[in-house]
Coordinates of C-alpha atoms in Angstrom, one line a residue:
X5 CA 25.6 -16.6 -8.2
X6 CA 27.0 -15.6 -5.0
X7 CA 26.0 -11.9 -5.3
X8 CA 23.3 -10.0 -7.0
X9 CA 22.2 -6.1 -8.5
X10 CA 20.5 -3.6 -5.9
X11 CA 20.0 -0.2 -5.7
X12 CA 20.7 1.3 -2.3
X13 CA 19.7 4.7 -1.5
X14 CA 23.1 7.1 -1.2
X15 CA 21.0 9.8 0.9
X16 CA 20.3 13.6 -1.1
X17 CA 18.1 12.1 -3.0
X18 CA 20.6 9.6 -4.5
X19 CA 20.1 6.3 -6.0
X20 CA 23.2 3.5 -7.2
X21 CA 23.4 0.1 -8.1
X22 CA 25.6 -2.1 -6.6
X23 CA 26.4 -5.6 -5.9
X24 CA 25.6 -6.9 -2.5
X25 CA 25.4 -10.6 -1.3
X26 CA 22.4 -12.8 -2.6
X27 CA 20.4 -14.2 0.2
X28 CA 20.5 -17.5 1.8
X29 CA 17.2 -19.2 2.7
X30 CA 17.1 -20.4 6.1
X31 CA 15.2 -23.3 7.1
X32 CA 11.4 -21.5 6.8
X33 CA 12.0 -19.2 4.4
X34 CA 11.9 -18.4 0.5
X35 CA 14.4 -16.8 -2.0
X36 CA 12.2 -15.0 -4.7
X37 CA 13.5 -13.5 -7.9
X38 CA 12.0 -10.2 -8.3
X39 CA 9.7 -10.1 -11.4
X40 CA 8.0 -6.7 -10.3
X41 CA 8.1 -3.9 -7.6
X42 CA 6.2 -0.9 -7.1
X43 CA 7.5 2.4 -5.7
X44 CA 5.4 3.7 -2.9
X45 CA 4.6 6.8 -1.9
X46 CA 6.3 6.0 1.6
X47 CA 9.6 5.3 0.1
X48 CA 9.6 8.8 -1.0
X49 CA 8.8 10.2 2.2
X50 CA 10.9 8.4 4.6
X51 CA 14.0 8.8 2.1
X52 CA 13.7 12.0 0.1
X53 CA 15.1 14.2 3.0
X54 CA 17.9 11.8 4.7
X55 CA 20.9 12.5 4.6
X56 CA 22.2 9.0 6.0
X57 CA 22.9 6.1 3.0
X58 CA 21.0 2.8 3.5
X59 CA 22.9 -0.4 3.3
X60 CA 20.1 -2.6 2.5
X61 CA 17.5 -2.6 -0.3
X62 CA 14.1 -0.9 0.1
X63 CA 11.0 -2.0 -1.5
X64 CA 7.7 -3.7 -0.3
X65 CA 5.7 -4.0 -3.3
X66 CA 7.0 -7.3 -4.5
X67 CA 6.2 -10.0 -6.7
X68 CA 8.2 -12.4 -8.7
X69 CA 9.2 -15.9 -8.6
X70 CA 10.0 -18.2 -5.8
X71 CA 13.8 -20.2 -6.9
X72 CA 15.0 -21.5 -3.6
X73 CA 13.2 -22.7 -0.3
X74 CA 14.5 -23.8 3.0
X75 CA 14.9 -27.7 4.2
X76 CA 11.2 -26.8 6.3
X77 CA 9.9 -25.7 2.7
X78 CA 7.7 -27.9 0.7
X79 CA 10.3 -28.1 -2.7
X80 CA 7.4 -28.0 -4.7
X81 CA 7.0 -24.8 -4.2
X82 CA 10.2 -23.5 -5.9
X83 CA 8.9 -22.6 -9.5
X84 CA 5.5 -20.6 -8.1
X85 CA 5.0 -17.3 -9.0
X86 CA 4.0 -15.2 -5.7
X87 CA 2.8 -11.9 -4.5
X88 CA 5.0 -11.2 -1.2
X89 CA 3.7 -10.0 2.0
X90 CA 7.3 -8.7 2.9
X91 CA 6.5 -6.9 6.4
X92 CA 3.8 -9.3 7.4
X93 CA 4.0 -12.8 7.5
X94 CA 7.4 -12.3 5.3
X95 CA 9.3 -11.8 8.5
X96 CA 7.1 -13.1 11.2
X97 CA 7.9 -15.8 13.7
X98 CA 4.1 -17.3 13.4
X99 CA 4.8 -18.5 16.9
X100 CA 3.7 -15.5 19.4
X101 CA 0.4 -14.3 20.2
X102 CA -0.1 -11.5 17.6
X103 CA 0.9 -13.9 15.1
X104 CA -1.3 -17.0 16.2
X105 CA -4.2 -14.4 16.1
X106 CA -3.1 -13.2 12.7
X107 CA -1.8 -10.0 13.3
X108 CA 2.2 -10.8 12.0
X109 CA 2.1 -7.0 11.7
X110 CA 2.6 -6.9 15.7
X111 CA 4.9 -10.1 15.5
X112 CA 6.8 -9.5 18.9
X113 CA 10.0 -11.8 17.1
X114 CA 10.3 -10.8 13.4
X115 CA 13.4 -11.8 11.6
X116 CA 16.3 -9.8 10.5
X117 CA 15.7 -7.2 7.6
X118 CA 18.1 -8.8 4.6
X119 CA 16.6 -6.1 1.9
X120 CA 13.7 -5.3 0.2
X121 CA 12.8 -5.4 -3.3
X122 CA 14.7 -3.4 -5.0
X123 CA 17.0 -6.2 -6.2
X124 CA 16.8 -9.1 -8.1
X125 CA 16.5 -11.1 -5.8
X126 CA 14.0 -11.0 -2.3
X127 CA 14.6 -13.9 0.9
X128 CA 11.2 -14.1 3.1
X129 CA 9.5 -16.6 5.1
X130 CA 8.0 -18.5 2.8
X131 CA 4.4 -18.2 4.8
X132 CA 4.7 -14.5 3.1
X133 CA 4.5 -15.8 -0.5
X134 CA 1.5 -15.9 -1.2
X135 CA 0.7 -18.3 -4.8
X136 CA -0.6 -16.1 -7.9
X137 CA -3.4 -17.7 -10.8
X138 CA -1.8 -17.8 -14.2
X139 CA -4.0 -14.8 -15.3
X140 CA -2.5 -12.4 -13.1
X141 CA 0.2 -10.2 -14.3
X142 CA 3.3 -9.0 -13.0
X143 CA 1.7 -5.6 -13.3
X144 CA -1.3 -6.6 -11.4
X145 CA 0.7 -8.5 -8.9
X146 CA 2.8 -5.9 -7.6
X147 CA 0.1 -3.6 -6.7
X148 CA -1.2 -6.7 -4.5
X149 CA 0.2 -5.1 -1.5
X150 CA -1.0 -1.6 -1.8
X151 CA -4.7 -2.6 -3.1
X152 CA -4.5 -5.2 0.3
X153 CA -3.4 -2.1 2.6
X154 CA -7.1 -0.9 0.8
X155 CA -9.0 -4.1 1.4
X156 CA -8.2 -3.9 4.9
X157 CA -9.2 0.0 5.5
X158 CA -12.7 -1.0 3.7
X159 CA -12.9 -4.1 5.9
X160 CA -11.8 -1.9 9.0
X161 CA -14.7 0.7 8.1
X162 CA -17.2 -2.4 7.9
X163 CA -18.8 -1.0 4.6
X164 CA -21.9 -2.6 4.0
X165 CA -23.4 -3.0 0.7
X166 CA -24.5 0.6 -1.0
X167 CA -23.0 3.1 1.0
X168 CA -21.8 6.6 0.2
X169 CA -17.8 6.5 0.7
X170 CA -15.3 9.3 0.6
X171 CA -11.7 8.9 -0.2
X172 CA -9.9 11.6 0.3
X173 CA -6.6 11.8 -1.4
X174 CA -5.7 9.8 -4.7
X175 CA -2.4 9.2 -4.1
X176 CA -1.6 5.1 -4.6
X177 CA -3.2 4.6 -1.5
X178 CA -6.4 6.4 -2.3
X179 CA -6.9 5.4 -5.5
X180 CA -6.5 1.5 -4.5
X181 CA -8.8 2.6 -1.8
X182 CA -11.5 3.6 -4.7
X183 CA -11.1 0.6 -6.3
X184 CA -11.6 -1.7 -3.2
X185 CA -14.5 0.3 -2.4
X186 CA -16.0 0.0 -5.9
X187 CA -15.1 -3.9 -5.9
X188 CA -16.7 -4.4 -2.5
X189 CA -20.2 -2.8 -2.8
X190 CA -19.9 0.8 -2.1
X191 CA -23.3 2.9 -3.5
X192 CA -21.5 6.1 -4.2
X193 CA -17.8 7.1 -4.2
X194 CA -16.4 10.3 -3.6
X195 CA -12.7 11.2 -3.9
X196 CA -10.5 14.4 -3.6
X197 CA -7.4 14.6 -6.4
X198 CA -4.8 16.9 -6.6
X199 CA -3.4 16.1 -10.2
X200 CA -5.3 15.9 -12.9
X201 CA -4.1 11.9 -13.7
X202 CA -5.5 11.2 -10.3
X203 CA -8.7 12.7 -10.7
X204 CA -9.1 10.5 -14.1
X205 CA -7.6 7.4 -12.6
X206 CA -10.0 8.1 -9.5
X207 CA -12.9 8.1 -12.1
X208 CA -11.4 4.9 -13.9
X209 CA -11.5 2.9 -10.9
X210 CA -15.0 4.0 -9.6
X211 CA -15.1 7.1 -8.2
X212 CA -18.4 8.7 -9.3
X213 CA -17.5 12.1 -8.2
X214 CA -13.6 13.8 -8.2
X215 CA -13.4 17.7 -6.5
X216 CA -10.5 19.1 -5.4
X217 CA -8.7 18.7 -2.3
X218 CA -9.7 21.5 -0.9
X219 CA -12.0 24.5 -0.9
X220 CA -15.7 23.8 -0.2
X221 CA -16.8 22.3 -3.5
X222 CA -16.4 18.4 -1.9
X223 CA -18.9 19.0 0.7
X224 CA -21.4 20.9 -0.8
X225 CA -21.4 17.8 -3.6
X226 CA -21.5 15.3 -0.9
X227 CA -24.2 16.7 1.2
X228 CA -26.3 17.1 -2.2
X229 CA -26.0 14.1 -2.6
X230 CA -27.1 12.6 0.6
X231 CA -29.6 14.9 1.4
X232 CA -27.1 16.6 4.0
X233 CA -26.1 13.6 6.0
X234 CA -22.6 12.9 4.9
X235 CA -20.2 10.2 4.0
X236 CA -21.4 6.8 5.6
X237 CA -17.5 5.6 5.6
X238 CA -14.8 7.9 5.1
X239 CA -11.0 6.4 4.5
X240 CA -8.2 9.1 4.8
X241 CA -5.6 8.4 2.6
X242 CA -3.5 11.9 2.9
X243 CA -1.5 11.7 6.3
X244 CA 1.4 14.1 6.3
X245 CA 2.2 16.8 9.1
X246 CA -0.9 18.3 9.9
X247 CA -4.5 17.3 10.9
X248 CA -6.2 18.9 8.2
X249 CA -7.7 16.2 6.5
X250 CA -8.5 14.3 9.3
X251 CA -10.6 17.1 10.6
X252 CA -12.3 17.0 6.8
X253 CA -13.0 13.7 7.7
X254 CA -15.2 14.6 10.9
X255 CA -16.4 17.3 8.7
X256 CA -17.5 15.5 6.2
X257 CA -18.8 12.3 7.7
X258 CA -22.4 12.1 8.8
X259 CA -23.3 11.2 12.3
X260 CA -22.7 7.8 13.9
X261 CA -20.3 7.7 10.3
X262 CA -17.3 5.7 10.6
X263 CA -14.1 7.0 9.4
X264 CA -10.8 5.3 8.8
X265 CA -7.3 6.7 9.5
X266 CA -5.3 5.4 6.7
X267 CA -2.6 8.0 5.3
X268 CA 0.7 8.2 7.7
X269 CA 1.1 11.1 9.6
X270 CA 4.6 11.9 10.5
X271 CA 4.4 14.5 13.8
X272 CA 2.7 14.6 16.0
X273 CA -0.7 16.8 15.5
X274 CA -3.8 18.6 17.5
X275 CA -7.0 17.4 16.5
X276 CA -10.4 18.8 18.4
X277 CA -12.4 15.7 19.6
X278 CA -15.4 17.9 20.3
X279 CA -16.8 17.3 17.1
X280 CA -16.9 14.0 16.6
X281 CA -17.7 13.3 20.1
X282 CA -21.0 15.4 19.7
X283 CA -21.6 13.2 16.1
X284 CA -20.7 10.0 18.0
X285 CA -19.0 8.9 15.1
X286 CA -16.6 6.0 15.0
X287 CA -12.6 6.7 14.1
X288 CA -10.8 3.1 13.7
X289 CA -6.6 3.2 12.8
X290 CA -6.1 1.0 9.7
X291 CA -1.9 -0.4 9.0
X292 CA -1.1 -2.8 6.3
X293 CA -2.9 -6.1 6.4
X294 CA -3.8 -9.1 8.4
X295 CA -6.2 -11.9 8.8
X296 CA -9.9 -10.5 9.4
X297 CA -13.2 -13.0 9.5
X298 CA -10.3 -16.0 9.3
X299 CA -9.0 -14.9 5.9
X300 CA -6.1 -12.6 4.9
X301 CA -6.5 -9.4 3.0
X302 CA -3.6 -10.7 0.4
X303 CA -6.3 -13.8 -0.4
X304 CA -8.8 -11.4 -0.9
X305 CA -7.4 -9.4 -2.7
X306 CA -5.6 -11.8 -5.1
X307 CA -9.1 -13.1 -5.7
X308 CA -10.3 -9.9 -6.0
X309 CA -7.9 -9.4 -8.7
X310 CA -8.0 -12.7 -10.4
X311 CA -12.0 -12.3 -10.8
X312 CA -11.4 -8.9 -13.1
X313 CA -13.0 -7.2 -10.3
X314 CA -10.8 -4.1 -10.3
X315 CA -8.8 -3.2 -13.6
X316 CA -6.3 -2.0 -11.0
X317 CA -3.5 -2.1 -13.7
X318 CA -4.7 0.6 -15.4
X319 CA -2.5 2.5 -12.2
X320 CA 0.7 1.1 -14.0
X321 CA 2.0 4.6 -15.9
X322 CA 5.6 4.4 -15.6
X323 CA 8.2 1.1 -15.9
X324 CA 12.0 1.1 -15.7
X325 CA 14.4 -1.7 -15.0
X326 CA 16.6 -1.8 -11.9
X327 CA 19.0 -0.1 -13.6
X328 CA 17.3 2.8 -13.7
X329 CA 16.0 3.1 -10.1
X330 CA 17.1 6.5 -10.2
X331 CA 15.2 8.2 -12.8
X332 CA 12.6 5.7 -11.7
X333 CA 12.2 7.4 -8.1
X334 CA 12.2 11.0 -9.6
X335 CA 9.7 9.9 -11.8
X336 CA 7.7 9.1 -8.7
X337 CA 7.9 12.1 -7.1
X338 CA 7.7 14.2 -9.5
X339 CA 3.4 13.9 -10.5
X340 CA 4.4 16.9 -13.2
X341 CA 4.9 13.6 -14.9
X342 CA 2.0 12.3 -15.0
X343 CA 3.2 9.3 -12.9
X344 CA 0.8 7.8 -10.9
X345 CA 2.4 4.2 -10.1
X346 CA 6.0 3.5 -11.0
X347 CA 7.3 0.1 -11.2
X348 CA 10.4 -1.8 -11.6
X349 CA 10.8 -4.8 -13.6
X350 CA 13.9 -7.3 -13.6

């Protein structure tokens, strides 16, 4: 097979499938079939306005089955069923110095972008593949990625055993952030929702109090709570194009707090520092994954999975097949739904 089935984003909103050359493996690298992909939230916002078509495939949420290595590759490999770290270690050059101190994120030499995974079939380094237990799912194993973006916020935030955390948003992002807190020995858990399936899933996966996203009912709770210190960690998970919920984070954060900037925020924005200047409180960035305390938030996580520690599947409420990447990604957007994580599987 010298070509393959993708779905390539026409621009307007506009989804079609379309043959496209299969990928070659070079001499590092891996050619996975595609068992599994999730749709995430930043698909939809980087695409949902452009005009401009995409010539390659999207899609970072990956899992399937590794069918082809490069001559560098250990041929035993081909046959192992992988979660893929596509933006990471997928495309680094393992050679320069954010990559020898395990930050591939900042890889000064990445390789080329040949597609994501929306297709049937994925190339990466093969360092990016990272080996799946027989228990896990395909389900489970393409929300690998956005539960490690998680792991690393909570590992960022340095939550110690019993602590009060806020989420705020439950979005993927937040509600992979609830269950990473949950699963890593957070006390209490508090989460904002917007939807009504978030604030349930929210609840599913730990959460021990929902309240809307805004309006003064989440403080008041949280403050109750801790006899009117605050969060202890705070993850934003919102982003967008204002600083509102970042300045709910200072708000609601107790003093000396740490709160971690997770959601993507796509203009620039004013914040006022006076705040948490005066509450000396600590504000850390948090992007993707990478290798903290000599292991990498993908291991973690896998593990973290693998041990039942998180039903994180329960997030799975919508599945399509390639073919239907279009009513798949309006499914997505659209949380009149009730979608809360749509997946493709080939």
């Amino acid at each position: 097979m010298t070509t393959m089935n993708a779905a390539l984003y026409q621009g307007n909103r506009k989804v079609r499938i379309t043959q496209i050359p299969k990928p070659a493996p070079g001499p590092k690298d891996a050619i996975v079939r595609v068992r599994a992909e999730g749709i995430c939230g930043s698909d939809l916002q980087m695409w949902w306005d452009k005009e401009e078509a995409e010539t390659q495939p999207a899609g970072h949420e990956v899992a399937g089955e590794i069918v082809e290595v490069g001559r560098e590759i250990d041929p035993a490999r081909v046959g192992e069923r992988v979660a893929i770290d596509t933006i990471g270690y997928g495309v680094s050059c393992g050679a320069c110095w954010y990559c020898r101190m395990g930050q591939p994120i900042q890889c000064q030499d990445p390789a080329q972008n040949e597609g994501g995974g929306y297709a049937e079939f994925i190339k990466r380094r093969a360092a990016g593949c990272f080996p799946l237990p027989d228990g896990v799912t395909w389900e489970q194993a393409a929300l690998v990625e956005p539960l490690a973006v998680s792991v690393h916020a909570v590992r960022r935030g340095a939550l110690s055993g019993g602590e009060t955390v806020l989420v705020l948003g439950s979005g993927n992002i937040g509600l992979t952030a609830v269950a990473a807190a949950r699963s890593m020995g957070a006390g209490r858990i508090f989460a904002t929702a917007r939807y009504p399936q978030q604030a349930d899933m929210a609840r599913r996966l730990g959460a021990d109090v929902v309240a809307p996203d805004s309006g003064p009912e989440l403080k008041d709770l949280l403050l109750d709570a801790t006899g009117g210190r605050g969060a202890d960690v705070t993850i934003e998970t919102v982003g967008g194009r204002t600083g509102e919920t970042i300045a709910q984070s200072v708000d609601c954060t107790r003093m000396q707090g740490r709160i971690v900037i997770l959601g993507l925020h796509w203009k620039p924005i004013e914040t006022d520092w006076m705040e948490p200047l005066l509450k000396e409180q600590s504000i850390v960035f948090s992007s993707c994954y990478s290798i903290l305390d000599g292991r990498h938030d993908y291991e973690a996580t896998i593990d973290m999975v693998a041990a039942g520690r998180t039903p994180i599947e329960q997030m799975v409420t919508h599945k399509f097949p390639l073919g239907s990447m279009q009513e798949a990604l309006d499914t997505a957007y659209d949380k009149r739904s009730g979608s809360i994580k749509v997946q493709i599987h080939t």
